[in-house]
Short mmCIF file of C-alpha atoms and ligand atoms in Angstrom, two decimals:
data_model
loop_
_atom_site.label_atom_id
_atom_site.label_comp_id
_atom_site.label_asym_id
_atom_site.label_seq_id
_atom_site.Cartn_x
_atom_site.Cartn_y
_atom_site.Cartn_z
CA UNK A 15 15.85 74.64 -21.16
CA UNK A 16 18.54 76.67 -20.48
CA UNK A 17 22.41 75.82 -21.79
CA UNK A 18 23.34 75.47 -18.14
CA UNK A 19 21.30 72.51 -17.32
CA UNK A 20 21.56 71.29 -21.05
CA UNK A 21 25.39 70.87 -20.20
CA UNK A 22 24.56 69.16 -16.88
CA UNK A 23 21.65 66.49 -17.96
CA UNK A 24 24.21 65.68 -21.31
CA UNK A 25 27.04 64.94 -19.00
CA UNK A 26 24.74 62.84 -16.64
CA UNK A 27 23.58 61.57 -19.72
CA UNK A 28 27.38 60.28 -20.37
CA UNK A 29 28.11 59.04 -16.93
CA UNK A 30 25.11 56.66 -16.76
CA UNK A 31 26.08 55.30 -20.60
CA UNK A 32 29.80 54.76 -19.64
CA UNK A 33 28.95 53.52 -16.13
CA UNK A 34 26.75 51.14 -18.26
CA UNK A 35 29.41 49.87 -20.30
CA UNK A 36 31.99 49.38 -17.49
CA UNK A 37 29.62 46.98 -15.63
CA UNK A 38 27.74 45.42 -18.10
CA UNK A 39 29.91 45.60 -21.50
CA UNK A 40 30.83 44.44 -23.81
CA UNK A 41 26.98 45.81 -24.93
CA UNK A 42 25.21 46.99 -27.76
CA UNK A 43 23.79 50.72 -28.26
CA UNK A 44 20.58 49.36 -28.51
CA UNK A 45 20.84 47.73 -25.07
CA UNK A 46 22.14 50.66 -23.36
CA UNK A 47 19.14 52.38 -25.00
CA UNK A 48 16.68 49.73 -23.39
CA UNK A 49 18.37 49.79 -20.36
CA UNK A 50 18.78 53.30 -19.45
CA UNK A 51 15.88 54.72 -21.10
CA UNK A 52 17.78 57.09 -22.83
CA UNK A 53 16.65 57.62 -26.64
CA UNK A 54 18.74 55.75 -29.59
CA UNK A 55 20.24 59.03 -31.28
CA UNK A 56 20.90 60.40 -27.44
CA UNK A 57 23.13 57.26 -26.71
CA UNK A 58 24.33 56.95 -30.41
CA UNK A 59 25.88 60.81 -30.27
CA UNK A 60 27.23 60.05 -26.43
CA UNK A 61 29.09 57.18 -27.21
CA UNK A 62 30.50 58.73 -30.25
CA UNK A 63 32.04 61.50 -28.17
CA UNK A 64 33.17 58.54 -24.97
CA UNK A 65 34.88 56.73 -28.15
CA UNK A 66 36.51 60.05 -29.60
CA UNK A 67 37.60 60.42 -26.14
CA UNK A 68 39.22 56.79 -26.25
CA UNK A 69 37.96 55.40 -23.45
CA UNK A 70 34.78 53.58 -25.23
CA UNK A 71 35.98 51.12 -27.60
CA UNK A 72 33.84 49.24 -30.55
CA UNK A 73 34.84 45.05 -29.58
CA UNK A 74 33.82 41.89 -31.20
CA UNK A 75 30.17 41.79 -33.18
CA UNK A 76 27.95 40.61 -30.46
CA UNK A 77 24.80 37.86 -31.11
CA UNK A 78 22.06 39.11 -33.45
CA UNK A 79 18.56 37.99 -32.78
CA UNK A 80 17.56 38.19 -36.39
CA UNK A 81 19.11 41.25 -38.44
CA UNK A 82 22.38 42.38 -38.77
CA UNK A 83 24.73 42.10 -35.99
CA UNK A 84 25.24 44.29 -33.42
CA UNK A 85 28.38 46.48 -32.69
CA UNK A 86 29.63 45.82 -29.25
CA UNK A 87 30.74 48.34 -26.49
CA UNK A 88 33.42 47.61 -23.57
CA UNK A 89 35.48 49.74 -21.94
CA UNK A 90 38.96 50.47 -23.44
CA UNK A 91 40.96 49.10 -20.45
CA UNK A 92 44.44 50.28 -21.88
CA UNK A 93 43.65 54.00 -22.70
CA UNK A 94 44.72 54.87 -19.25
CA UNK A 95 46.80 53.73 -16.43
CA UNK A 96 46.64 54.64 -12.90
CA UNK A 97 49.30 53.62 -9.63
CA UNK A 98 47.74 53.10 -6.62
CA UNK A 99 49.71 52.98 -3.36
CA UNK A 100 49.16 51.01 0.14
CA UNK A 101 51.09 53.63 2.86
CA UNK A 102 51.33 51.90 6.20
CA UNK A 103 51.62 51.09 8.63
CA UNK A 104 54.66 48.87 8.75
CA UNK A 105 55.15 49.00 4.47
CA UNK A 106 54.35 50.86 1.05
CA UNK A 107 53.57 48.89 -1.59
CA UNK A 108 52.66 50.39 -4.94
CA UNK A 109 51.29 48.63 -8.08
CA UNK A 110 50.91 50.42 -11.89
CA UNK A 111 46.94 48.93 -13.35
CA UNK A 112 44.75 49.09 -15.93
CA UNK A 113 41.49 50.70 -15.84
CA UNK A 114 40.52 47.48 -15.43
CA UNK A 115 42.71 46.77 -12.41
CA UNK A 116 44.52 44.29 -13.90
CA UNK A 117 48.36 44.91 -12.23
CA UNK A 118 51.08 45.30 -14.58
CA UNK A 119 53.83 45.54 -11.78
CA UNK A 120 53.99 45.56 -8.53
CA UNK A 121 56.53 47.16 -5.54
CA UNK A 122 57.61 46.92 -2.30
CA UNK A 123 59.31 48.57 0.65
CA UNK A 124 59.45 48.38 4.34
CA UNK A 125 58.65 51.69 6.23
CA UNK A 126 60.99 51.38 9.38
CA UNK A 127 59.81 53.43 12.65
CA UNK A 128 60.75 56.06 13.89
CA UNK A 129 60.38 57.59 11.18
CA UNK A 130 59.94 61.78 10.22
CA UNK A 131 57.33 63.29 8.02
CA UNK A 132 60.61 63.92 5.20
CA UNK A 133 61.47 60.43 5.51
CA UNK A 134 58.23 59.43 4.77
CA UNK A 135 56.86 61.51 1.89
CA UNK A 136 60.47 60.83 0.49
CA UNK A 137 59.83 57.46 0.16
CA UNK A 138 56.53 57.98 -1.02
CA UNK A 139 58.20 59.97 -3.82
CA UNK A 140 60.99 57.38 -4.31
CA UNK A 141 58.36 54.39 -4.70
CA UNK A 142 56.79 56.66 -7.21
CA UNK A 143 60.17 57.56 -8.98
CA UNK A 144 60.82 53.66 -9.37
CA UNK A 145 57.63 52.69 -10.82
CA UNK A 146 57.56 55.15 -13.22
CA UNK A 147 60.87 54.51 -14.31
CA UNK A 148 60.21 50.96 -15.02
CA UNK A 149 57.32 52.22 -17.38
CA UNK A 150 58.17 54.53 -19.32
CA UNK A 151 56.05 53.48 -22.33
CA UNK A 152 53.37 54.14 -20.54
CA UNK A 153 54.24 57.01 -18.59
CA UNK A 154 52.08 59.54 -21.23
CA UNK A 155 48.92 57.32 -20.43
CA UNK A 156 49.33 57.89 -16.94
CA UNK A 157 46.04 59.67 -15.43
CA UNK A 158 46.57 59.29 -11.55
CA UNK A 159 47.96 58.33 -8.57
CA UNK A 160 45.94 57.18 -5.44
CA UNK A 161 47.10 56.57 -1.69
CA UNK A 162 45.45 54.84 0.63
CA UNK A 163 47.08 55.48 4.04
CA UNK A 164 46.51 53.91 6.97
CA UNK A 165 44.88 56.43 10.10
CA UNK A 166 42.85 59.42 9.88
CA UNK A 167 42.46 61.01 6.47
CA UNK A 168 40.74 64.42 5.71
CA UNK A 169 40.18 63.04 1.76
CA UNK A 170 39.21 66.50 0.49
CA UNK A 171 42.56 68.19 1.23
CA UNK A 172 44.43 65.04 0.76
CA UNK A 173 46.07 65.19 4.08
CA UNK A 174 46.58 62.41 6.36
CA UNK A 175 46.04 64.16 9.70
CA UNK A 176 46.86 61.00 12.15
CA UNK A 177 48.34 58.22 11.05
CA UNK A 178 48.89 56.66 14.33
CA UNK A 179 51.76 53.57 14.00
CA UNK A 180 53.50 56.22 12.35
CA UNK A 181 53.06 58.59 14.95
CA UNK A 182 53.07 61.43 12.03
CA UNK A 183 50.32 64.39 12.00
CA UNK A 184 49.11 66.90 9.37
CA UNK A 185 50.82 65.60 6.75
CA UNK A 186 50.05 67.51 3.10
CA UNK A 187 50.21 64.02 1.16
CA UNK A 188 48.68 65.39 -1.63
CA UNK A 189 49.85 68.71 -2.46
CA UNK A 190 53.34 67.02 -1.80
CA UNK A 191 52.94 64.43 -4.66
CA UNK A 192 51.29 67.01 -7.07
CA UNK A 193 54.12 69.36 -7.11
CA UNK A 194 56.35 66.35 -8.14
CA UNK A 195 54.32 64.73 -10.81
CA UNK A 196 51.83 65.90 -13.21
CA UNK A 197 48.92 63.39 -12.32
CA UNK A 198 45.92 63.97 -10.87
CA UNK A 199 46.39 62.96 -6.69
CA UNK A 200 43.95 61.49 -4.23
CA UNK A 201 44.56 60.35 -0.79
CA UNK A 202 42.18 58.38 1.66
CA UNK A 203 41.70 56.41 4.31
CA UNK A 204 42.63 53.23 3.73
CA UNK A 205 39.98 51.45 5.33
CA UNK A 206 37.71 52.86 2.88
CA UNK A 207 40.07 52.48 -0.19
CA UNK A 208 39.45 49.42 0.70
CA UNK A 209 35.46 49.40 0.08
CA UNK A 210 35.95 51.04 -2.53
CA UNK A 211 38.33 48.35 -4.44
CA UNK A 212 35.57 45.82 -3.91
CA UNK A 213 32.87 48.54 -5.32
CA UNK A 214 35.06 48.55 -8.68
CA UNK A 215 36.31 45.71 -8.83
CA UNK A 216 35.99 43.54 -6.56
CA UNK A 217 32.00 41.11 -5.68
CA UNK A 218 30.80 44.50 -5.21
CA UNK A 219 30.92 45.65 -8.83
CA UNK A 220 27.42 47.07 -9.97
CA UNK A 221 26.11 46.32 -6.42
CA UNK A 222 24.04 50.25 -5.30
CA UNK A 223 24.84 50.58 -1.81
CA UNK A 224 27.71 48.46 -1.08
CA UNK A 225 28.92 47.75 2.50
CA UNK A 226 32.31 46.27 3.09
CA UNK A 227 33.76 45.40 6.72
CA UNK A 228 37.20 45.44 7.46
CA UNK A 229 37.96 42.84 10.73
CA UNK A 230 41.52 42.88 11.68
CA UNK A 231 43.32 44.71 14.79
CA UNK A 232 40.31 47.35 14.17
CA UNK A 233 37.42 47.13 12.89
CA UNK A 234 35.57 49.42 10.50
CA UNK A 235 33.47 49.73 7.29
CA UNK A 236 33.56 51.64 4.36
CA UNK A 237 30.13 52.42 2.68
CA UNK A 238 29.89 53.07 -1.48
CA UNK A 239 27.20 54.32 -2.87
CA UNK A 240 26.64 53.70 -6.85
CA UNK A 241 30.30 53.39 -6.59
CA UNK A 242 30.69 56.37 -4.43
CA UNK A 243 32.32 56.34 -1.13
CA UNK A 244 30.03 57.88 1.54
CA UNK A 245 32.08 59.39 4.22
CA UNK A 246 29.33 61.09 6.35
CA UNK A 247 29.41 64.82 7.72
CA UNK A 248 32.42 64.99 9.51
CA UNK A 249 34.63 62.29 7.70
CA UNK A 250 33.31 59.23 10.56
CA UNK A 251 30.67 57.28 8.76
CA UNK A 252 31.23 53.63 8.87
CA UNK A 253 33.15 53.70 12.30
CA UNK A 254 30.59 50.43 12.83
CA UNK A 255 33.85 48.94 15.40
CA UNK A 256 32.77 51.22 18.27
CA UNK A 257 29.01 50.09 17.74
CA UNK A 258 28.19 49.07 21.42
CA UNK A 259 27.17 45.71 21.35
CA UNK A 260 27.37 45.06 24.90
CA UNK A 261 26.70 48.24 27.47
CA UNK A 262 28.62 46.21 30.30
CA UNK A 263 31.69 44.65 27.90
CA UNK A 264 35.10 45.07 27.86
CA UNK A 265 36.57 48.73 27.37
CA UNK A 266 37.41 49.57 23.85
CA UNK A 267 40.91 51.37 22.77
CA UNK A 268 37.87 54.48 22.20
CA UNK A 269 36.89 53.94 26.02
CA UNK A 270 33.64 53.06 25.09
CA UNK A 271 32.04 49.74 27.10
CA UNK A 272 31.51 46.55 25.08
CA UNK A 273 32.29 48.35 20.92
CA UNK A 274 31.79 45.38 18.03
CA UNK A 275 35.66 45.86 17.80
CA UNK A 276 35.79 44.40 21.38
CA UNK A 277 34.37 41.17 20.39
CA UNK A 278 35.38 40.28 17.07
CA UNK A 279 38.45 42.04 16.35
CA UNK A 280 41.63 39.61 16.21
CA UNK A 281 42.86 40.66 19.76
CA UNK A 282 39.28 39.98 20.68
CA UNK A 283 39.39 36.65 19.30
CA UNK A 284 42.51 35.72 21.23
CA UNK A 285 41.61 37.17 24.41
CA UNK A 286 38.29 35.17 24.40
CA UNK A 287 40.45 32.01 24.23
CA UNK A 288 42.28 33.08 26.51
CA UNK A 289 39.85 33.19 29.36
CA UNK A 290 38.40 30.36 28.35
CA UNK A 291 41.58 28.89 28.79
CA UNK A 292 42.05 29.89 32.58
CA UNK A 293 38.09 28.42 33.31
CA UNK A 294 39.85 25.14 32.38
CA UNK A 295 38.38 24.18 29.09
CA UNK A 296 40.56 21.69 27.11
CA UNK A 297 42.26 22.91 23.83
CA UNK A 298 45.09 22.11 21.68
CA UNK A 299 46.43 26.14 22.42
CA UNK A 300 46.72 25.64 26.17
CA UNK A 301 49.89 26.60 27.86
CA UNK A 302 50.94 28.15 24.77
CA UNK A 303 51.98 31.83 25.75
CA UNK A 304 50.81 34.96 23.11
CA UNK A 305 48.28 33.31 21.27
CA UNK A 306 46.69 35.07 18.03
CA UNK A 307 43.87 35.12 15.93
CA UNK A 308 45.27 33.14 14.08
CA UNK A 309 46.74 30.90 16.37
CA UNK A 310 43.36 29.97 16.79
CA UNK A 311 42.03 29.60 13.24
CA UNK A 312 45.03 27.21 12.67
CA UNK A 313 43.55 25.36 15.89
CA UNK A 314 40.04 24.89 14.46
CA UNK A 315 41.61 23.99 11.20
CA UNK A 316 42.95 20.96 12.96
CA UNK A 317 39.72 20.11 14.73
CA UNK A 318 40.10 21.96 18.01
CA UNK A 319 36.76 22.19 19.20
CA UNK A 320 36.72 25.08 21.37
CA UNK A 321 38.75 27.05 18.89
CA UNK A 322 36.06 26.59 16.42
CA UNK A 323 33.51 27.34 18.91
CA UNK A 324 35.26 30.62 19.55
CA UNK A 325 35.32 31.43 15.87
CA UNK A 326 31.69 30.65 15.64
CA UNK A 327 30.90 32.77 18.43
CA UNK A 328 32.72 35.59 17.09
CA UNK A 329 30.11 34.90 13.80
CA UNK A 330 27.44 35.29 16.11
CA UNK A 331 28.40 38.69 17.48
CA UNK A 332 29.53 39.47 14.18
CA UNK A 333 25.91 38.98 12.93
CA UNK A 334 24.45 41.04 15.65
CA UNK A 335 26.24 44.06 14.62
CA UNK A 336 25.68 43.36 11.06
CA UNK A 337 22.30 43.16 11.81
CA UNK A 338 22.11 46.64 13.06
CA UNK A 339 23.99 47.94 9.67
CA UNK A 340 21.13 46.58 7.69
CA UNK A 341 18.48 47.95 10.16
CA UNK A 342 21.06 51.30 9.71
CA UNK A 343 21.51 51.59 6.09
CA UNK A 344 19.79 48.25 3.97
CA UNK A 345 22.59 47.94 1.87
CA UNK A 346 22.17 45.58 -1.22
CA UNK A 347 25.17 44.02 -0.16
CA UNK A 348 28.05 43.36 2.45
CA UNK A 349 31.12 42.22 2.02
CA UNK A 350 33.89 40.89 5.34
CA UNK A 351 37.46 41.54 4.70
CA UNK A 352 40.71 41.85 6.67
CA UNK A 353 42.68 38.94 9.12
CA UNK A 354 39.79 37.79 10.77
CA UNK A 355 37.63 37.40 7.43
CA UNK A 356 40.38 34.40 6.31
CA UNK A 357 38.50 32.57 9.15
CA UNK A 358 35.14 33.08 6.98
CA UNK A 359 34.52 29.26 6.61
CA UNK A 360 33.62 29.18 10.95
CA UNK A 361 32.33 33.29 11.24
CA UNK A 362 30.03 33.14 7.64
CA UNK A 363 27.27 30.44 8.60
CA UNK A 364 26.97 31.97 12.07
CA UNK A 365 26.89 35.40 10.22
CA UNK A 366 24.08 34.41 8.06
CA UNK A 367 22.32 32.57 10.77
CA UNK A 368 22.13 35.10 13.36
CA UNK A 369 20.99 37.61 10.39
CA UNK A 370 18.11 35.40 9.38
CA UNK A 371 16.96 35.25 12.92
CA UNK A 372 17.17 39.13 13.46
CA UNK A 373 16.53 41.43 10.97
CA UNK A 374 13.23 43.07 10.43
CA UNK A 375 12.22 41.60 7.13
CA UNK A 376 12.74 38.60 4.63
CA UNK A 377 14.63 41.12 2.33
CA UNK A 378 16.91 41.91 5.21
CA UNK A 379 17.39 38.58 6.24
CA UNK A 380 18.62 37.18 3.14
CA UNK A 381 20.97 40.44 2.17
CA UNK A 382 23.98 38.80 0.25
CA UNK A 383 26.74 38.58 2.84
CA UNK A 384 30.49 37.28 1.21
CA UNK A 385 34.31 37.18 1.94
CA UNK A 386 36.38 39.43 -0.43
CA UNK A 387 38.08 37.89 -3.43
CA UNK A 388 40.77 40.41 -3.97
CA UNK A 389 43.49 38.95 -2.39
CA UNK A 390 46.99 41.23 -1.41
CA UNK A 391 46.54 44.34 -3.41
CA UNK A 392 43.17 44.97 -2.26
CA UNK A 393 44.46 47.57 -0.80
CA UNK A 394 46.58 49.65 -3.56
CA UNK A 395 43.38 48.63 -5.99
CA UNK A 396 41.44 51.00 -4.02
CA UNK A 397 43.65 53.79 -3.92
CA UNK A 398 43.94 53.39 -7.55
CA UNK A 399 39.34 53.15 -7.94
CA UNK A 400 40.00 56.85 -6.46
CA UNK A 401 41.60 58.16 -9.52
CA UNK A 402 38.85 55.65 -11.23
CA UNK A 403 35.83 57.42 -9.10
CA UNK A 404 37.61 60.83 -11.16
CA UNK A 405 37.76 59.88 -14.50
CA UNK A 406 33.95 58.16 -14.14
CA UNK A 407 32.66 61.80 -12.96
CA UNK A 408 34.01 63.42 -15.64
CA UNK A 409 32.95 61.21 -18.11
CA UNK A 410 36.23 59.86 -19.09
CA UNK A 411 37.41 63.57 -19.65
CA UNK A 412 40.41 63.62 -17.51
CA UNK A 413 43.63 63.46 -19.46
CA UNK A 414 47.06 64.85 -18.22
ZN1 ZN B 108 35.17 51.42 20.73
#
C-alpha cells in the first residue's frame, strides 16, 4: 500500500472512531472496535492520538460484564469553542457554544433597513468584537466562527450573493471576517444551517440522510448526509417550496403555478382562510382585517373549527409533497421546522396520514416524521455545526 493512501484510510480510520464517540459516547474501545469493525490495536493507537489531540477524553469507568471495568470515551465538549451567528433578515443574533452546543452567552441586535454593505459587515464585526470581549478566558480555545445568513449563499467562497430583505449583493462575508479574526470562517445559507443544527444536535443526531423542512414565509429544506450538508450541483438542492403540487394553483413569488410554498407556507395558510371567509363559512377570524398564520393557529387553539380544518388541510398538502421527498431521496428521517411547524399538533397527524396512504412502500410509509426541538437558537447552532462539520473532517486537527 502506498504512504498516500496509508495517510488517507488512517484518517478515515479517525473520523469514523471520533464520529463514533460523539454520537454514541461515553463508549468503550472495545465497543468502538465491535462496532466499526476496525481492529483493537487500530482503534487503541487512534484514540490515543484524538486524546493527545484533546478532543477525546477518558470519563467515568463504564459497566463491566465480568472482568475489569472498562475505560469510557466521550467527547471533550470544553476543548473548543465555536460562535455561531443568525444574520437576517430583520436581526443578528450571535451565541459563544460548546462543542456540544450547549450556549454559554448569547447576543442581540436589530439590523435596521436601509442599510449598506459597510453598515452591515460592521456590525457583523461589532457583534463579534462584543462577544469576544465578554470571553476572554476562552478566547485561546476559540476554533471558529459560523454565519448563517438569510438569502442566497455561494458557501464555498463564503459570500452571500443575494440576501434579499436586505437588498445587499456580492457580499465577501467571509474573507471580511477572516482578515479581522484569526478563526477559521464559514458562511451559509441559513435555511440549511438550519438542517444542519438538527443533524448535530438537534432529533437528527446520528440519523444518515437527514431531511429537515423549513415552513415559514418560504419554504425550503436542507438535506445532511452522515452529517453532511448536500447542496446539489449548482448550490439549489432542497428548493422542495417550488415543488408543483398543483399545475393549475396559485402563482408562486418564482412564477411557477401551484409550488408546495403556495399551499402551506404561512401567507398560504392565511390566504386560504381568507377565501373561505368570503364563501361565507362561519369562524371566530371573520371581519377581522390582516389575518396571519398565526392568527389562525390561535383560532384552532380555541376550538375554531374551520381554522383547524385549514391547518389540517395544510397537513394534507404538506404530506403530499413530503411524499414526493421520500419517493425523491428516502431519507431515514424528516424533520418540520419554522412558524408554521409551531402548528405541528393540527399539520403532524395529517402529515403522517397522507404519507401512510401514499408512499410506495411500508418502509416509506412509516419514515419518522417530527417537529424540531431546538427552540430560538436553532438558527446560530447551525452556523456554529459548520465550524463543527470542520473540525469532524479533520479529525479534531483544527486548532488556531
Ligand atoms: Zn414557486
Amino acid at each position: 500500500m502506498q504512504r498516500g493512501s496509508f495517510q488517507a484510510m488512517k484518517s478515515l480510520n479517525k473520523s469514523i472512531i471520533l464520529t463514533k464517540i460523539l454520537n454514541n459516547g461515553p463508549i468503550s474501545r472495545a465497543q468502538i472496535a465491535k462496532e466499526t469493525e476496525l481492529t483493537p490495536p487500530t482503534v487503541g493507537s487512534l484514540v490515543k492520538e484524538l486524546i493527545e489531540q484533546g478532543i477525546v477524553k477518558e470519563s467515568t469507568q463504564g459497566v463491566s460484564k465480568g472482568g475489569r471495568k472498562p475505560t469510557m470515551l466521550v467527547i471533550d465538549q470544553q476543548a473548543f469553542y465555536m460562535i455561531g451567528i443568525d444574520a437576517g433578515p430583520s436581526k443578528i443574533s450571535a451565541i459563544l457554544t460548546d462543542l456540544a452546543g450547549r450556549v454559554l452567552m448569547n447576543l442581540e441586535q436589530p439590523l435596521s433597513t436601509p442599510i449598506t454593505e459597510t453598515q452591515f459587515t460592521q456590525q457583523l464585526i461589532g457583534i463579534t468584537e462584543q462577544m469576544l470581549s465578554h470571553n476572554q478566558a476562552h478566547q485561546d480555545d476559540i476554533i471558529g466562527i459560523g454565519v448563517a445568513m438569510h438569502g442566497v449563499v455561494n458557501a464555498e467562497l463564503g459570500q452571500a450573493l443575494y440576501a434579499p430583505n436586505l437588498n445587499l449583493r456580492d457580499m465577501p462575508i467571509g474573507e471580511t471576517l477572516s482578515a479581522h479574526f484569526p478563526y477559521l470562517v464559514k458562511v451559509e445559507n441559513d435555511a440549511r444551517a438550519l438542517a444542519l443544527a438538527e443533524s448535530w444536535f438537534g432529533d437528527g443526531k446520528g440519523f444518515e440522510r437527514l431531511v429537515t423542512l423549513n415552513i415559514g414565509t418560504g419554504v425550503g429544506a436542507g438535506v445532511t448526509i452522515d452529517g453532511e450538508l448536500y447542496r446539489g450541483e449548482s448550490h439549489i438542492a432542497g428548493e422542495v417550496g417550488h415543488m408543483t403540487i398543483d399545475i393549475n394553483g396559485e402563482t408562486c413569488t418564482c412564477g411557477n403555478q401551484g409550488c408546495l410554498q403556495t399551499m402551506v407556507s404561512g401567507p398560504a395558510i392565511a390566504r386560504r382562510i381568507d377565501k373561505l371567509i368570503k364563501t361565507g363559512t362561519e369562524t371566530s377570524l371573520k371581519g377581522q382585517t390582516e389575518i396571519t398564520a398565526f392568527d389562525v393557529f390561535k383560532a384552532a387553539e380555541a376550538g375554531d373549527e374551520l381554522a383547524e380544518q385549514v391547518l389540517v388541510d395544510t397537513g394534507v398538502y404538506l404530506g403530499i409533497g413530503l411524499t414526493n421527498l421520500i419517493h425523491t431521496l428516502n431519507p431515514s428521517k424528516i424533520i418540520l421546522t419554522g412558524g408554521v411547524a409551531k402548528a405541528g399538533k393540527y399539520l403532524l397527524p395529517a402529515v403522517k396520514q397522507t404519507v401512510a396512504k401514499r408512499a410506495l412502500t411500508q418502509s416509506a410509509k412509516t419514515t419518522s416524521i417530527s417537529l424540531s426541538k431546538l427552540g430560538d437558537h436553532a438558527t446560530a447552532l447551525g452556523a456554529v455545526a459548520l465550524i463543527l462539520v470542520e473540525l469532524f473532517s479533520k479529525n479534531g486537527e483544527m486548532t488556531i
